[in-house]
Amino acid sequence: MLPDLHVHTARCGHAQGVPKDYLACARRLGLAYLGFADHLPLYWLPPEERDRGLAMPEEELPGYVEEVLSLKGRVGGVAVALGIEADYIPGFEERLRKLLSKHPFDYVLGAVHFIDGWGFDNPACLEGYAAWKVDDLYARYFELVLQAVRSGLFDVLAHPDLVKKFGYRPGTDVRGLYEEVAGAMAGASVCVEVNTAGLRVPAQEIYPSLEFLKACRRHGVPAAVGSDAHHPGHVAWAWPLAREWLLAAGYRRVVFFEERKPRFLEIT
């Protein structure tokens, strides 16, 4: 079965369950590989401005690392890996690099959740869309995605077209943006994440779109798979559809990681 590299825990403030709960679900489903990738603390903000409902406080990060490391290895047939999901914020690259270097992560998911301080994927911030023309929003989002890819900080680009989450679609052809990002990912050795959480939100589509994923395949970008689980019941969410998406784009294997080194698994 496809590995799941994108699982959260209650530490992030908006998920449920502890690592052992997610691991138990993975064992029941027959997963061979489970990667925890909880949200890194909001490192670019002063501590007093960090929203506990979006990510764990920095003082909890060592506890998260220790908890996952206590499960690391193969537990009941499931190989457990320590990952993290880190936001890309322009101008704070060195602060992020230093924070990541303190812990033995197997892989780092890079994500763009904020556009110039606006949490565009947060349901509490939907009013922000009124200030944008959708085409301009997509252009700015992908500008930040490109910066994230080229930063050298990340192993995988998480939910690459997250900007579609609430169903806002561009009126212009954005395939050129997909090609540009895919080319940059290939050049930077950054993998693309096939993320099934898009099926649980208004977008009603896996991240990234099939056209985007095909562009990644053309450029030779390896693919990882993640459920973005925020509840143990989300582990390996819609895995048959993820498999179909990958095969439709031309992929025949997926990637997982050990100590920041990619390993590959054939899609069966």
mmCIF file of C-alpha atoms in Angstrom:
data_model
loop_
_atom_site.group_PDB
_atom_site.id
_atom_site.type_symbol
_atom_site.label_atom_id
_atom_site.label_comp_id
_atom_site.label_asym_id
_atom_site.label_seq_id
_atom_site.Cartn_x
_atom_site.Cartn_y
_atom_site.Cartn_z
ATOM 1 C CA MET A 1 0.000 0.000 0.000
ATOM 2 C CA LEU A 2 1.156 3.563 -0.670
ATOM 3 C CA PRO A 3 3.116 5.151 2.193
ATOM 4 C CA ASP A 4 1.516 8.084 4.038
ATOM 5 C CA LEU A 5 4.013 10.897 4.663
ATOM 6 C CA HIS A 6 1.667 13.570 5.978
ATOM 7 C CA VAL A 7 0.098 12.890 9.373
ATOM 8 C CA HIS A 8 -0.525 15.438 12.134
ATOM 9 C CA THR A 9 -1.185 15.067 15.856
ATOM 10 C CA ALA A 10 -3.066 16.966 18.546
ATOM 11 C CA ARG A 11 0.079 18.992 19.231
ATOM 12 C CA CYS A 12 -0.685 21.229 16.231
ATOM 13 C CA GLY A 13 -3.791 22.565 17.994
ATOM 14 C CA HIS A 14 -6.292 21.694 15.265
ATOM 15 C CA ALA A 15 -5.958 17.908 15.036
ATOM 16 C CA GLN A 16 -6.959 14.992 17.247
ATOM 17 C CA GLY A 17 -5.021 12.028 18.558
ATOM 18 C CA VAL A 18 -1.488 11.097 19.529
ATOM 19 C CA PRO A 19 1.069 9.301 17.340
ATOM 20 C CA LYS A 20 0.157 5.858 18.693
ATOM 21 C CA ASP A 21 -3.463 6.397 17.550
ATOM 22 C CA TYR A 22 -2.340 7.100 13.987
ATOM 23 C CA LEU A 23 0.082 4.205 14.054
ATOM 24 C CA ALA A 24 -2.687 1.842 15.163
ATOM 25 C CA CYS A 25 -4.782 2.910 12.168
ATOM 26 C CA ALA A 26 -1.831 2.454 9.833
ATOM 27 C CA ARG A 27 -1.304 -1.084 11.140
ATOM 28 C CA ARG A 28 -4.964 -1.985 10.645
ATOM 29 C CA LEU A 29 -4.828 -0.684 7.070
ATOM 30 C CA GLY A 30 -1.639 -2.550 6.265
ATOM 31 C CA LEU A 31 0.559 0.478 5.567
ATOM 32 C CA ALA A 32 4.259 -0.306 5.358
ATOM 33 C CA TYR A 33 5.381 3.292 6.039
ATOM 34 C CA LEU A 34 3.920 6.137 8.121
ATOM 35 C CA GLY A 35 5.507 9.557 8.379
ATOM 36 C CA PHE A 36 4.529 12.131 10.986
ATOM 37 C CA ALA A 37 4.746 15.708 9.735
ATOM 38 C CA ASP A 38 3.204 17.975 12.330
ATOM 39 C CA HIS A 39 3.258 21.758 11.933
ATOM 40 C CA LEU A 40 6.501 23.452 12.875
ATOM 41 C CA PRO A 41 6.068 26.349 15.337
ATOM 42 C CA LEU A 42 5.279 29.733 13.746
ATOM 43 C CA TYR A 43 8.948 30.663 13.902
ATOM 44 C CA TRP A 44 8.659 33.996 12.066
ATOM 45 C CA LEU A 45 6.337 35.561 14.661
ATOM 46 C CA PRO A 46 7.126 36.809 18.171
ATOM 47 C CA PRO A 47 6.132 34.102 20.690
ATOM 48 C CA GLU A 48 3.232 36.160 22.026
ATOM 49 C CA GLU A 49 1.689 36.390 18.535
ATOM 50 C CA ARG A 50 1.848 32.685 17.696
ATOM 51 C CA ASP A 51 -1.594 31.081 17.405
ATOM 52 C CA ARG A 52 -1.652 27.851 19.421
ATOM 53 C CA GLY A 53 -4.493 26.665 17.189
ATOM 54 C CA LEU A 54 -2.278 26.672 14.085
ATOM 55 C CA ALA A 55 0.930 25.050 15.275
ATOM 56 C CA MET A 56 2.630 23.766 18.405
ATOM 57 C CA PRO A 57 4.532 26.219 20.629
ATOM 58 C CA GLU A 58 8.293 26.045 20.164
ATOM 59 C CA GLU A 59 8.773 24.556 23.624
ATOM 60 C CA GLU A 60 6.717 21.514 22.531
ATOM 61 C CA LEU A 61 8.845 20.741 19.485
ATOM 62 C CA PRO A 62 11.423 18.626 21.380
ATOM 63 C CA GLY A 63 8.578 16.620 22.909
ATOM 64 C CA TYR A 64 7.083 15.959 19.478
ATOM 65 C CA VAL A 65 10.459 14.835 18.154
ATOM 66 C CA GLU A 66 11.075 12.573 21.160
ATOM 67 C CA GLU A 67 7.597 11.052 20.944
ATOM 68 C CA VAL A 68 7.931 10.135 17.265
ATOM 69 C CA LEU A 69 11.511 8.940 17.694
ATOM 70 C CA SER A 70 10.290 6.563 20.414
ATOM 71 C CA LEU A 71 8.212 4.870 17.690
ATOM 72 C CA LYS A 72 10.795 5.154 14.927
ATOM 73 C CA GLY A 73 11.804 2.020 13.151
ATOM 74 C CA ARG A 74 9.379 -0.738 12.251
ATOM 75 C CA VAL A 75 6.473 -1.126 14.671
ATOM 76 C CA GLY A 76 4.047 -3.932 13.992
ATOM 77 C CA GLY A 77 5.080 -4.017 10.361
ATOM 78 C CA VAL A 78 4.906 -0.222 9.891
ATOM 79 C CA ALA A 79 8.095 1.787 9.377
ATOM 80 C CA VAL A 80 7.717 5.084 11.267
ATOM 81 C CA ALA A 81 9.514 8.245 10.161
ATOM 82 C CA LEU A 82 10.008 11.675 11.719
ATOM 83 C CA GLY A 83 8.942 14.493 9.451
ATOM 84 C CA ILE A 84 7.799 18.080 9.882
ATOM 85 C CA GLU A 85 5.661 20.503 7.889
ATOM 86 C CA ALA A 86 7.290 23.924 7.727
ATOM 87 C CA ASP A 87 5.792 27.130 6.375
ATOM 88 C CA TYR A 88 7.809 29.114 3.892
ATOM 89 C CA ILE A 89 7.952 32.810 4.797
ATOM 90 C CA PRO A 90 10.164 35.090 2.626
ATOM 91 C CA GLY A 91 12.938 36.735 4.582
ATOM 92 C CA PHE A 92 13.020 34.125 7.352
ATOM 93 C CA GLU A 93 14.925 31.387 5.554
ATOM 94 C CA GLU A 94 17.933 31.386 7.883
ATOM 95 C CA ARG A 95 15.769 31.286 10.986
ATOM 96 C CA LEU A 96 13.974 28.272 9.571
ATOM 97 C CA ARG A 97 17.209 26.593 8.535
ATOM 98 C CA LYS A 98 18.603 26.890 12.059
ATOM 99 C CA LEU A 99 15.431 25.549 13.649
ATOM 100 C CA LEU A 100 15.300 22.546 11.322
ATOM 101 C CA SER A 101 18.977 21.757 11.883
ATOM 102 C CA LYS A 102 18.372 21.128 15.592
ATOM 103 C CA HIS A 103 16.392 17.931 15.015
ATOM 104 C CA PRO A 104 16.981 14.639 13.135
ATOM 105 C CA PHE A 105 14.100 14.879 10.680
ATOM 106 C CA ASP A 106 13.811 12.216 7.999
ATOM 107 C CA TYR A 107 12.174 14.749 5.696
ATOM 108 C CA VAL A 108 10.743 18.255 5.643
ATOM 109 C CA LEU A 109 7.494 19.162 3.908
ATOM 110 C CA GLY A 110 7.491 22.747 2.675
ATOM 111 C CA ALA A 111 4.200 24.599 2.469
ATOM 112 C CA VAL A 112 2.785 27.994 1.581
ATOM 113 C CA HIS A 113 -0.141 28.734 3.901
ATOM 114 C CA PHE A 114 0.362 32.501 4.133
ATOM 115 C CA ILE A 115 0.331 35.158 1.437
ATOM 116 C CA ASP A 116 1.802 38.402 2.758
ATOM 117 C CA GLY A 117 0.613 37.587 6.270
ATOM 118 C CA TRP A 118 -2.845 36.352 5.229
ATOM 119 C CA GLY A 119 -3.667 32.754 6.129
ATOM 120 C CA PHE A 120 -5.566 32.098 2.917
ATOM 121 C CA ASP A 121 -6.353 28.446 3.728
ATOM 122 C CA ASN A 122 -7.793 29.264 7.153
ATOM 123 C CA PRO A 123 -11.630 29.175 7.182
ATOM 124 C CA ALA A 124 -11.541 32.028 9.706
ATOM 125 C CA CYS A 125 -9.838 34.277 7.136
ATOM 126 C CA LEU A 126 -12.129 33.829 4.140
ATOM 127 C CA GLU A 127 -12.921 37.536 3.965
ATOM 128 C CA GLY A 128 -9.419 38.060 2.601
ATOM 129 C CA TYR A 129 -10.448 36.672 -0.785
ATOM 130 C CA ALA A 130 -12.563 39.764 -1.429
ATOM 131 C CA ALA A 131 -9.372 41.821 -1.773
ATOM 132 C CA TRP A 132 -8.023 39.707 -4.643
ATOM 133 C CA LYS A 133 -8.708 39.036 -8.274
ATOM 134 C CA VAL A 134 -8.393 35.271 -8.506
ATOM 135 C CA ASP A 135 -5.840 35.355 -11.336
ATOM 136 C CA ASP A 136 -3.655 37.754 -9.349
ATOM 137 C CA LEU A 137 -4.012 35.537 -6.285
ATOM 138 C CA TYR A 138 -2.789 32.495 -8.203
ATOM 139 C CA ALA A 139 0.145 34.455 -9.608
ATOM 140 C CA ARG A 140 1.218 35.614 -6.138
ATOM 141 C CA TYR A 141 0.721 32.178 -4.603
ATOM 142 C CA PHE A 142 2.888 30.489 -7.209
ATOM 143 C CA GLU A 143 5.505 33.217 -6.887
ATOM 144 C CA LEU A 144 5.859 32.211 -3.233
ATOM 145 C CA VAL A 145 5.820 28.512 -4.130
ATOM 146 C CA LEU A 146 8.740 29.091 -6.495
ATOM 147 C CA GLN A 147 10.674 30.871 -3.763
ATOM 148 C CA ALA A 148 9.980 27.991 -1.394
ATOM 149 C CA VAL A 149 11.180 25.416 -3.917
ATOM 150 C CA ARG A 150 14.370 27.353 -4.628
ATOM 151 C CA SER A 151 15.166 27.966 -0.954
ATOM 152 C CA GLY A 152 16.850 24.589 -0.527
ATOM 153 C CA LEU A 153 14.988 24.027 2.738
ATOM 154 C CA PHE A 154 12.494 21.354 1.749
ATOM 155 C CA ASP A 155 12.394 17.761 0.541
ATOM 156 C CA VAL A 156 8.753 17.794 -0.555
ATOM 157 C CA LEU A 157 6.374 20.529 -1.681
ATOM 158 C CA ALA A 158 3.153 19.873 0.245
ATOM 159 C CA HIS A 159 -0.298 20.358 -1.343
ATOM 160 C CA PRO A 160 1.257 22.345 -4.233
ATOM 161 C CA ASP A 161 -1.940 24.065 -5.408
ATOM 162 C CA LEU A 162 -3.465 24.696 -1.981
ATOM 163 C CA VAL A 163 -4.717 28.043 -3.294
ATOM 164 C CA LYS A 164 -7.705 26.171 -4.817
ATOM 165 C CA LYS A 165 -8.860 24.922 -1.375
ATOM 166 C CA PHE A 166 -12.073 26.955 -1.178
ATOM 167 C CA GLY A 167 -12.995 26.461 -4.816
ATOM 168 C CA TYR A 168 -11.555 29.661 -6.277
ATOM 169 C CA ARG A 169 -10.359 28.854 -9.798
ATOM 170 C CA PRO A 170 -8.440 31.127 -12.174
ATOM 171 C CA GLY A 171 -10.022 32.478 -15.317
ATOM 172 C CA THR A 172 -6.791 32.187 -17.297
ATOM 173 C CA ASP A 173 -4.676 29.216 -18.331
ATOM 174 C CA VAL A 174 -2.215 28.478 -15.519
ATOM 175 C CA ARG A 175 -0.428 25.562 -17.153
ATOM 176 C CA GLY A 176 2.582 27.818 -17.681
ATOM 177 C CA LEU A 177 2.808 28.279 -13.915
ATOM 178 C CA TYR A 178 2.641 24.515 -13.418
ATOM 179 C CA GLU A 179 5.483 23.995 -15.891
ATOM 180 C CA GLU A 180 7.609 26.689 -14.253
ATOM 181 C CA VAL A 181 7.140 25.240 -10.780
ATOM 182 C CA ALA A 182 7.708 21.671 -11.967
ATOM 183 C CA GLY A 183 10.927 22.703 -13.686
ATOM 184 C CA ALA A 184 12.125 24.471 -10.558
ATOM 185 C CA MET A 185 11.294 21.418 -8.425
ATOM 186 C CA ALA A 186 13.303 19.193 -10.740
ATOM 187 C CA GLY A 187 16.237 21.581 -10.568
ATOM 188 C CA ALA A 188 16.108 21.781 -6.781
ATOM 189 C CA SER A 189 15.481 18.042 -6.180
ATOM 190 C CA VAL A 190 12.160 18.762 -4.458
ATOM 191 C CA CYS A 191 9.445 16.119 -4.613
ATOM 192 C CA VAL A 192 5.764 16.802 -5.272
ATOM 193 C CA GLU A 193 3.145 15.691 -2.769
ATOM 194 C CA VAL A 194 -0.046 14.012 -3.935
ATOM 195 C CA ASN A 195 -2.304 15.075 -1.074
ATOM 196 C CA THR A 196 -5.816 13.661 -0.721
ATOM 197 C CA ALA A 197 -7.012 16.325 1.746
ATOM 198 C CA GLY A 198 -8.277 18.318 -1.232
ATOM 199 C CA LEU A 199 -11.120 15.811 -1.447
ATOM 200 C CA ARG A 200 -12.263 16.802 2.058
ATOM 201 C CA VAL A 201 -12.618 20.539 1.312
ATOM 202 C CA PRO A 202 -14.631 22.655 -1.176
ATOM 203 C CA ALA A 203 -12.015 22.156 -3.910
ATOM 204 C CA GLN A 204 -13.124 18.504 -4.116
ATOM 205 C CA GLU A 205 -9.911 17.611 -5.910
ATOM 206 C CA ILE A 206 -6.626 16.011 -4.948
ATOM 207 C CA TYR A 207 -3.651 18.369 -4.608
ATOM 208 C CA PRO A 208 -2.155 18.971 -7.117
ATOM 209 C CA SER A 209 -4.446 18.974 -10.148
ATOM 210 C CA LEU A 210 -3.834 16.241 -12.690
ATOM 211 C CA GLU A 211 -2.382 18.778 -15.157
ATOM 212 C CA PHE A 212 0.060 19.994 -12.523
ATOM 213 C CA LEU A 213 1.007 16.439 -11.594
ATOM 214 C CA LYS A 214 1.568 15.553 -15.255
ATOM 215 C CA ALA A 215 3.891 18.552 -15.561
ATOM 216 C CA CYS A 216 5.861 17.240 -12.585
ATOM 217 C CA ARG A 217 6.102 13.818 -14.195
ATOM 218 C CA ARG A 218 7.348 15.315 -17.468
ATOM 219 C CA HIS A 219 10.120 17.068 -15.562
ATOM 220 C CA GLY A 220 11.082 13.927 -13.654
ATOM 221 C CA VAL A 221 9.924 15.157 -10.238
ATOM 222 C CA PRO A 222 9.435 12.254 -7.775
ATOM 223 C CA ALA A 223 6.046 11.987 -6.075
ATOM 224 C CA ALA A 224 5.270 11.493 -2.396
ATOM 225 C CA VAL A 225 1.807 10.748 -1.007
ATOM 226 C CA GLY A 226 0.094 12.259 2.028
ATOM 227 C CA SER A 227 -3.357 12.156 3.581
ATOM 228 C CA ASP A 228 -2.797 15.344 5.619
ATOM 229 C CA ALA A 229 -4.500 13.425 8.410
ATOM 230 C CA HIS A 230 -5.779 15.527 11.296
ATOM 231 C CA HIS A 231 -7.684 12.592 12.776
ATOM 232 C CA PRO A 232 -6.575 8.953 13.005
ATOM 233 C CA GLY A 233 -9.442 8.025 10.707
ATOM 234 C CA HIS A 234 -7.886 10.153 7.954
ATOM 235 C CA VAL A 235 -4.786 7.947 7.607
ATOM 236 C CA ALA A 236 -4.486 6.755 3.978
ATOM 237 C CA TRP A 237 -7.620 8.730 3.130
ATOM 238 C CA ALA A 238 -8.918 7.954 -0.387
ATOM 239 C CA TRP A 239 -5.798 5.925 -1.180
ATOM 240 C CA PRO A 240 -7.365 4.171 -4.211
ATOM 241 C CA LEU A 241 -8.041 7.607 -5.759
ATOM 242 C CA ALA A 242 -4.485 8.736 -5.002
ATOM 243 C CA ARG A 243 -3.197 5.641 -6.769
ATOM 244 C CA GLU A 244 -5.379 6.361 -9.811
ATOM 245 C CA TRP A 245 -4.179 10.003 -9.855
ATOM 246 C CA LEU A 246 -0.547 8.923 -9.810
ATOM 247 C CA LEU A 247 -0.984 6.312 -12.523
ATOM 248 C CA ALA A 248 -2.966 8.743 -14.701
ATOM 249 C CA ALA A 249 -0.063 11.190 -14.500
ATOM 250 C CA GLY A 250 2.408 8.478 -15.506
ATOM 251 C CA TYR A 251 3.961 7.640 -12.139
ATOM 252 C CA ARG A 252 4.923 4.054 -11.384
ATOM 253 C CA ARG A 253 6.679 4.557 -8.053
ATOM 254 C CA VAL A 254 6.515 6.893 -5.059
ATOM 255 C CA VAL A 255 9.099 8.233 -2.652
ATOM 256 C CA PHE A 256 9.642 7.971 1.082
ATOM 257 C CA PHE A 257 12.607 9.137 3.156
ATOM 258 C CA GLU A 258 15.248 8.022 5.611
ATOM 259 C CA GLU A 259 17.491 10.719 7.116
ATOM 260 C CA ARG A 260 16.677 13.212 4.337
ATOM 261 C CA LYS A 261 17.524 10.619 1.658
ATOM 262 C CA PRO A 262 14.809 9.535 -0.802
ATOM 263 C CA ARG A 263 13.878 5.878 -1.189
ATOM 264 C CA PHE A 264 11.438 4.508 -3.731
ATOM 265 C CA LEU A 265 8.509 2.108 -3.657
ATOM 266 C CA GLU A 266 6.771 0.656 -6.691
ATOM 267 C CA ILE A 267 3.066 1.417 -7.045
ATOM 268 C CA THR A 268 1.168 -1.870 -6.961
#
